[in-house]
Short mmCIF file of C-alpha atoms in Angstrom, two decimals:
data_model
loop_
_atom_site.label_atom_id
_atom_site.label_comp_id
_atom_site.label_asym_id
_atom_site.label_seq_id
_atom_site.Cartn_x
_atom_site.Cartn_y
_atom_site.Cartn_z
CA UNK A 1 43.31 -308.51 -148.62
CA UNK A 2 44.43 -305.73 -150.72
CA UNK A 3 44.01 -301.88 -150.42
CA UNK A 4 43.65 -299.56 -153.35
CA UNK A 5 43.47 -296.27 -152.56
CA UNK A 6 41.50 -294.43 -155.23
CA UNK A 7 41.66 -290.58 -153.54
CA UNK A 8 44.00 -287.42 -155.03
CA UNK A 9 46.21 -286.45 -152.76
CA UNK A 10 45.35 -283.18 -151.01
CA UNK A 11 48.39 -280.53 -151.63
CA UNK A 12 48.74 -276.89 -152.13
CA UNK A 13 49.77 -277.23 -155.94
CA UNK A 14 47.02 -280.19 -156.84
CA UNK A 15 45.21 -280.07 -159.60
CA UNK A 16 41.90 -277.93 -159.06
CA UNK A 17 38.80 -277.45 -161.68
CA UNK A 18 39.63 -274.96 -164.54
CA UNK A 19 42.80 -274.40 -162.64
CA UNK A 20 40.39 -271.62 -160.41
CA UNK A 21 42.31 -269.50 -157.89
CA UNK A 22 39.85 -270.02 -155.75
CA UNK A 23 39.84 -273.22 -155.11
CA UNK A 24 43.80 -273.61 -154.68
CA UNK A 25 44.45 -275.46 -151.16
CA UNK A 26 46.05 -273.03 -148.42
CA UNK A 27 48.30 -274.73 -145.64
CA UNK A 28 49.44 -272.99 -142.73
CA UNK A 29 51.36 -273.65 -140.00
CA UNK A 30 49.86 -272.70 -136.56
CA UNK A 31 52.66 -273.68 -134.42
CA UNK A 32 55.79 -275.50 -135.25
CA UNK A 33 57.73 -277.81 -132.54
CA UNK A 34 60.71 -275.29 -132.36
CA UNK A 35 58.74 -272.30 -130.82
CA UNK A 36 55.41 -274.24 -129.18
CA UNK A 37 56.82 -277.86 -128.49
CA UNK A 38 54.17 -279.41 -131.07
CA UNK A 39 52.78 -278.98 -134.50
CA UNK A 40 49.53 -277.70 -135.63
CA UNK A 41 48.60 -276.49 -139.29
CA UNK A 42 45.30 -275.30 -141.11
CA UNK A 43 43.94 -275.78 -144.33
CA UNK A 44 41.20 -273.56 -146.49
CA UNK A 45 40.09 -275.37 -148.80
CA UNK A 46 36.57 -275.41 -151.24
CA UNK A 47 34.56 -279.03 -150.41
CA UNK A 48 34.32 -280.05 -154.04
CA UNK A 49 38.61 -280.13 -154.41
CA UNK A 50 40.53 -283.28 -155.10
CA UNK A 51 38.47 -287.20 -154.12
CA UNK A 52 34.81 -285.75 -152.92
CA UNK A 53 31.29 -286.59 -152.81
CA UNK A 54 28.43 -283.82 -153.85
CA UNK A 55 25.05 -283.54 -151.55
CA UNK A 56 22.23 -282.61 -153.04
CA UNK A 57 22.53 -279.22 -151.34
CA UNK A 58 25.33 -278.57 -154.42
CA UNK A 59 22.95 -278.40 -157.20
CA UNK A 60 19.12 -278.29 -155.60
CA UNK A 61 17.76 -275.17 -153.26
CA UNK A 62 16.76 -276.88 -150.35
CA UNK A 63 18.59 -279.62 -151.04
CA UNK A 64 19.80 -282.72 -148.69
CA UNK A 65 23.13 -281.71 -146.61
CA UNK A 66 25.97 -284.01 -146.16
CA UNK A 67 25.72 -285.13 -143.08
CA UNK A 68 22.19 -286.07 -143.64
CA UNK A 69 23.22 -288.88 -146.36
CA UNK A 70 22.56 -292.32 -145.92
CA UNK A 71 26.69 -293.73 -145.49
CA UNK A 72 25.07 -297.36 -146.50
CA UNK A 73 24.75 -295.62 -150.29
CA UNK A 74 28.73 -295.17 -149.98
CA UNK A 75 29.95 -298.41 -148.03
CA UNK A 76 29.47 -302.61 -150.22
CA UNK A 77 30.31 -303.78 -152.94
CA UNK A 78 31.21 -301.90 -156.08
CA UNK A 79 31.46 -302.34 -159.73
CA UNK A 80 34.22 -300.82 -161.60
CA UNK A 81 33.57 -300.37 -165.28
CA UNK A 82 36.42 -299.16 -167.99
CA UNK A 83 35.38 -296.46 -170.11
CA UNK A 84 38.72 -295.76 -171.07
CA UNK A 85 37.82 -296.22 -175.00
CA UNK A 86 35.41 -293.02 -174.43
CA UNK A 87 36.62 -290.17 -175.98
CA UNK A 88 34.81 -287.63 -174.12
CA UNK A 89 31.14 -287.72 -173.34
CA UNK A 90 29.16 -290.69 -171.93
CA UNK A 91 25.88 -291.68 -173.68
CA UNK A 92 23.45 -293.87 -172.41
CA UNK A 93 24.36 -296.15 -175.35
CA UNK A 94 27.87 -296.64 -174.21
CA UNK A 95 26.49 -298.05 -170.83
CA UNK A 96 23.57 -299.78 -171.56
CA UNK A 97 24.76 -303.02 -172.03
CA UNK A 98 26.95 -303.08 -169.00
CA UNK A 99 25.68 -305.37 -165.94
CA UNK A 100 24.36 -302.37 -164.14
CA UNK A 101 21.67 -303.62 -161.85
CA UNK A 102 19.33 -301.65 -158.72
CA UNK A 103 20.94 -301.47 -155.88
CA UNK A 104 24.38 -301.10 -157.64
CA UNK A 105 27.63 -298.95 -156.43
CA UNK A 106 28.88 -297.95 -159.79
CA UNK A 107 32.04 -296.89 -160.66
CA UNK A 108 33.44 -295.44 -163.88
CA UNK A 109 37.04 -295.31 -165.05
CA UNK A 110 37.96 -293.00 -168.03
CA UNK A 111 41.06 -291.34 -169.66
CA UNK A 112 40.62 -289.21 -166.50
CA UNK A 113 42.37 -291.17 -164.31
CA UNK A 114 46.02 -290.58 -166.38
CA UNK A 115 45.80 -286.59 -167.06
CA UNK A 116 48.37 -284.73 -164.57
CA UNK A 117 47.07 -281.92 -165.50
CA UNK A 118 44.20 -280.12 -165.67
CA UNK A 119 42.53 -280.87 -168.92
CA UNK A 120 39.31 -278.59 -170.24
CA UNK A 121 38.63 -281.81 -172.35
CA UNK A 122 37.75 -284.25 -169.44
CA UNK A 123 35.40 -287.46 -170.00
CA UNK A 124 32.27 -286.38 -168.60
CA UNK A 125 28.57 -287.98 -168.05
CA UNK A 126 25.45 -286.69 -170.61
CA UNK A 127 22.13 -286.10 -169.40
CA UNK A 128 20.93 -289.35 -171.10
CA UNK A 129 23.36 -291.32 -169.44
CA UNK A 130 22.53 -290.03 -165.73
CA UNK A 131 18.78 -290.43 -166.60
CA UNK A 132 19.82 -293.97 -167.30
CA UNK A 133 21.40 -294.98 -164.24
CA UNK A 134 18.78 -293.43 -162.24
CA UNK A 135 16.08 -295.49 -164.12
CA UNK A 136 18.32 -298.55 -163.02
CA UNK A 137 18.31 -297.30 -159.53
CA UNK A 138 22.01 -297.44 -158.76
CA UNK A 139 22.69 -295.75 -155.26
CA UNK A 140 26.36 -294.55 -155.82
CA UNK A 141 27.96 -293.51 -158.81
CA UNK A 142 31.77 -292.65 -158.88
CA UNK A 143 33.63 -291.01 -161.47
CA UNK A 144 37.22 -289.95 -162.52
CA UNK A 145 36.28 -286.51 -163.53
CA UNK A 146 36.79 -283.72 -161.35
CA UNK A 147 33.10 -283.27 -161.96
CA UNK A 148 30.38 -285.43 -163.34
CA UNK A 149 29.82 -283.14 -166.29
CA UNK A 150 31.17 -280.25 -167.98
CA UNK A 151 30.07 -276.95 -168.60
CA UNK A 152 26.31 -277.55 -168.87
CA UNK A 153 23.82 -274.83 -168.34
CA UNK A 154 21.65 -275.26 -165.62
CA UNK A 155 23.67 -278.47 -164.61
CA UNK A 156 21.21 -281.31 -165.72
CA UNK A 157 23.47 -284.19 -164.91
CA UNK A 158 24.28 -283.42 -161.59
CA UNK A 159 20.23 -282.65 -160.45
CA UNK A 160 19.30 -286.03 -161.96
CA UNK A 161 21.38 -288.00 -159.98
CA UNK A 162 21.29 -285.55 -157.21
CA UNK A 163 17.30 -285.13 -157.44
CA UNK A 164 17.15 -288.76 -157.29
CA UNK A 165 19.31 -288.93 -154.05
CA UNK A 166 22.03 -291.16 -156.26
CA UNK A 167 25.28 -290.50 -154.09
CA UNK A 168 27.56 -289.05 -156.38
CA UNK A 169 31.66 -289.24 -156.03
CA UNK A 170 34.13 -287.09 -158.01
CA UNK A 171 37.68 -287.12 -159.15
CA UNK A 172 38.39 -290.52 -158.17
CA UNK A 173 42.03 -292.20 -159.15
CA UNK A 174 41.41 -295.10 -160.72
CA UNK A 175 44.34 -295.70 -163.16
CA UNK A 176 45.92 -298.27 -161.15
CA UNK A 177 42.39 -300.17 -160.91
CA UNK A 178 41.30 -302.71 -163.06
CA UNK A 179 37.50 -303.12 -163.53
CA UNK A 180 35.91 -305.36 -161.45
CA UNK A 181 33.72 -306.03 -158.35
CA UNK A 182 35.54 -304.09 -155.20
CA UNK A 183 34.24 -303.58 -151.96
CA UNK A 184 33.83 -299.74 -151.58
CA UNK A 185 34.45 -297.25 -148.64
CA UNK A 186 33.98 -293.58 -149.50
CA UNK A 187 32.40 -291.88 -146.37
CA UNK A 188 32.03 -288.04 -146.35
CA UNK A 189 33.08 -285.84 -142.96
CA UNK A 190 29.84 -285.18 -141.06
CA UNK A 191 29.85 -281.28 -142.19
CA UNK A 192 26.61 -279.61 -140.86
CA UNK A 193 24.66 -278.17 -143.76
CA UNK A 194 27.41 -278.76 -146.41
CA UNK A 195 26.97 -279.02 -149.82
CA UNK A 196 29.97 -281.78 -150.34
CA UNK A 197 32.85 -283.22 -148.27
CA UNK A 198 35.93 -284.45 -149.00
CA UNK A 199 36.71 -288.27 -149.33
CA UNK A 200 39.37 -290.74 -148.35
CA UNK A 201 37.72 -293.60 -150.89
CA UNK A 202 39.51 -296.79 -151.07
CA UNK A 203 38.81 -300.00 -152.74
CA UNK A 204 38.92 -303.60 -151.05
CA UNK A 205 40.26 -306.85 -153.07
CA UNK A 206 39.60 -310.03 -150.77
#
């Protein structure tokens, strides 16, 4: 068995969307072994930072909360597809003939995966695209991107998938990866009423 771990490191100087202030990690330490004899430490950070996974809540009013998703959509087998040819938006034509089926975990792995920095150009999913895989009723889609699309009013992307209760995971690493079929695990904290959690998601070769 072999282990790839597909989740960004969480660190105060990671790599956050549009390089925000906002949504820079905070660490602090709340005691320290010299002065209390053991070590505790906080963290403020937003949900949708580094390896996460939207709810519905994110996008929709009224929308499903994390800890109300259905962990079977984020737990079997997956299929990792390279897109790494893509220069920067996803059509429906650039994944229609892959073997995309109902039922499917699908992954997608872009140019994404090798930026160290943040990049205002990311690989990102179009409308069309989303529509599609929710016509082939995939339950989980994963992406590279530190969001599924990019500066979109009124977010279409994100409600189709969302609206159609497609689990959604963002900023995956997937550069060491090759495509394939992987078993997935990529289950969210149970956050009451949150809009996304963070994710430890890792990838299974038997």
């Amino acid at each position: 068995m072999r282990i790839h771990d597909i989740s960004k490191t969480i660190s105060a100087d990671m790599v956050v969307y549009k390089n925000k202030e906002s949504k820079k990690i905070q660490r602090s330490i709340v005691a320290n072994h010299a002065e209390n004899g053991y070590h505790e430490s906080r963290i403020d950070m937003d949900l949708h930072c580094g390896t996460h996974m939207d709810a519905a809540l994110h996008m929709i009013d009224g929308g499903a909360t994390i800890e109300s998703l259905d962990l079977s959509r984020f737990l079997g087998d997956c299929k990792l597809f390279d897109l790494t040819h893509i220069e920067e938006k996803i059509y429906a034509k650039d994944i229609a003939r892959l073997s995309i089926t109902a039922g499917d975990i699908v992954l997608f792995k872009t140019k994404n995966s090798y930026d160290t920095a943040y990049n205002a150009r990311f690989v990102y999913l179009e409308e069309d695209a989303a529509q599609w895989l929710v016509d082939k009723q995939i339950k989980c889609l994963g992406i590279d991107a530190m969001s599924v699309e990019r500066d979109k009013p009124g977010h279409p992307a994100h409600k189709i998938l969302l609206g159609a209760s497609v689990g959604l995971l963002e900023d995956l690493q997937l550069k060491d990866v090759e495509a394939g079929t992987y078993f997935l695990s990529a289950l969210p904290l149970k956050i009451q009423g949150g809009d996304a959690s963070p994710i430890r998601a890792v990838l299974v070769e038997w």
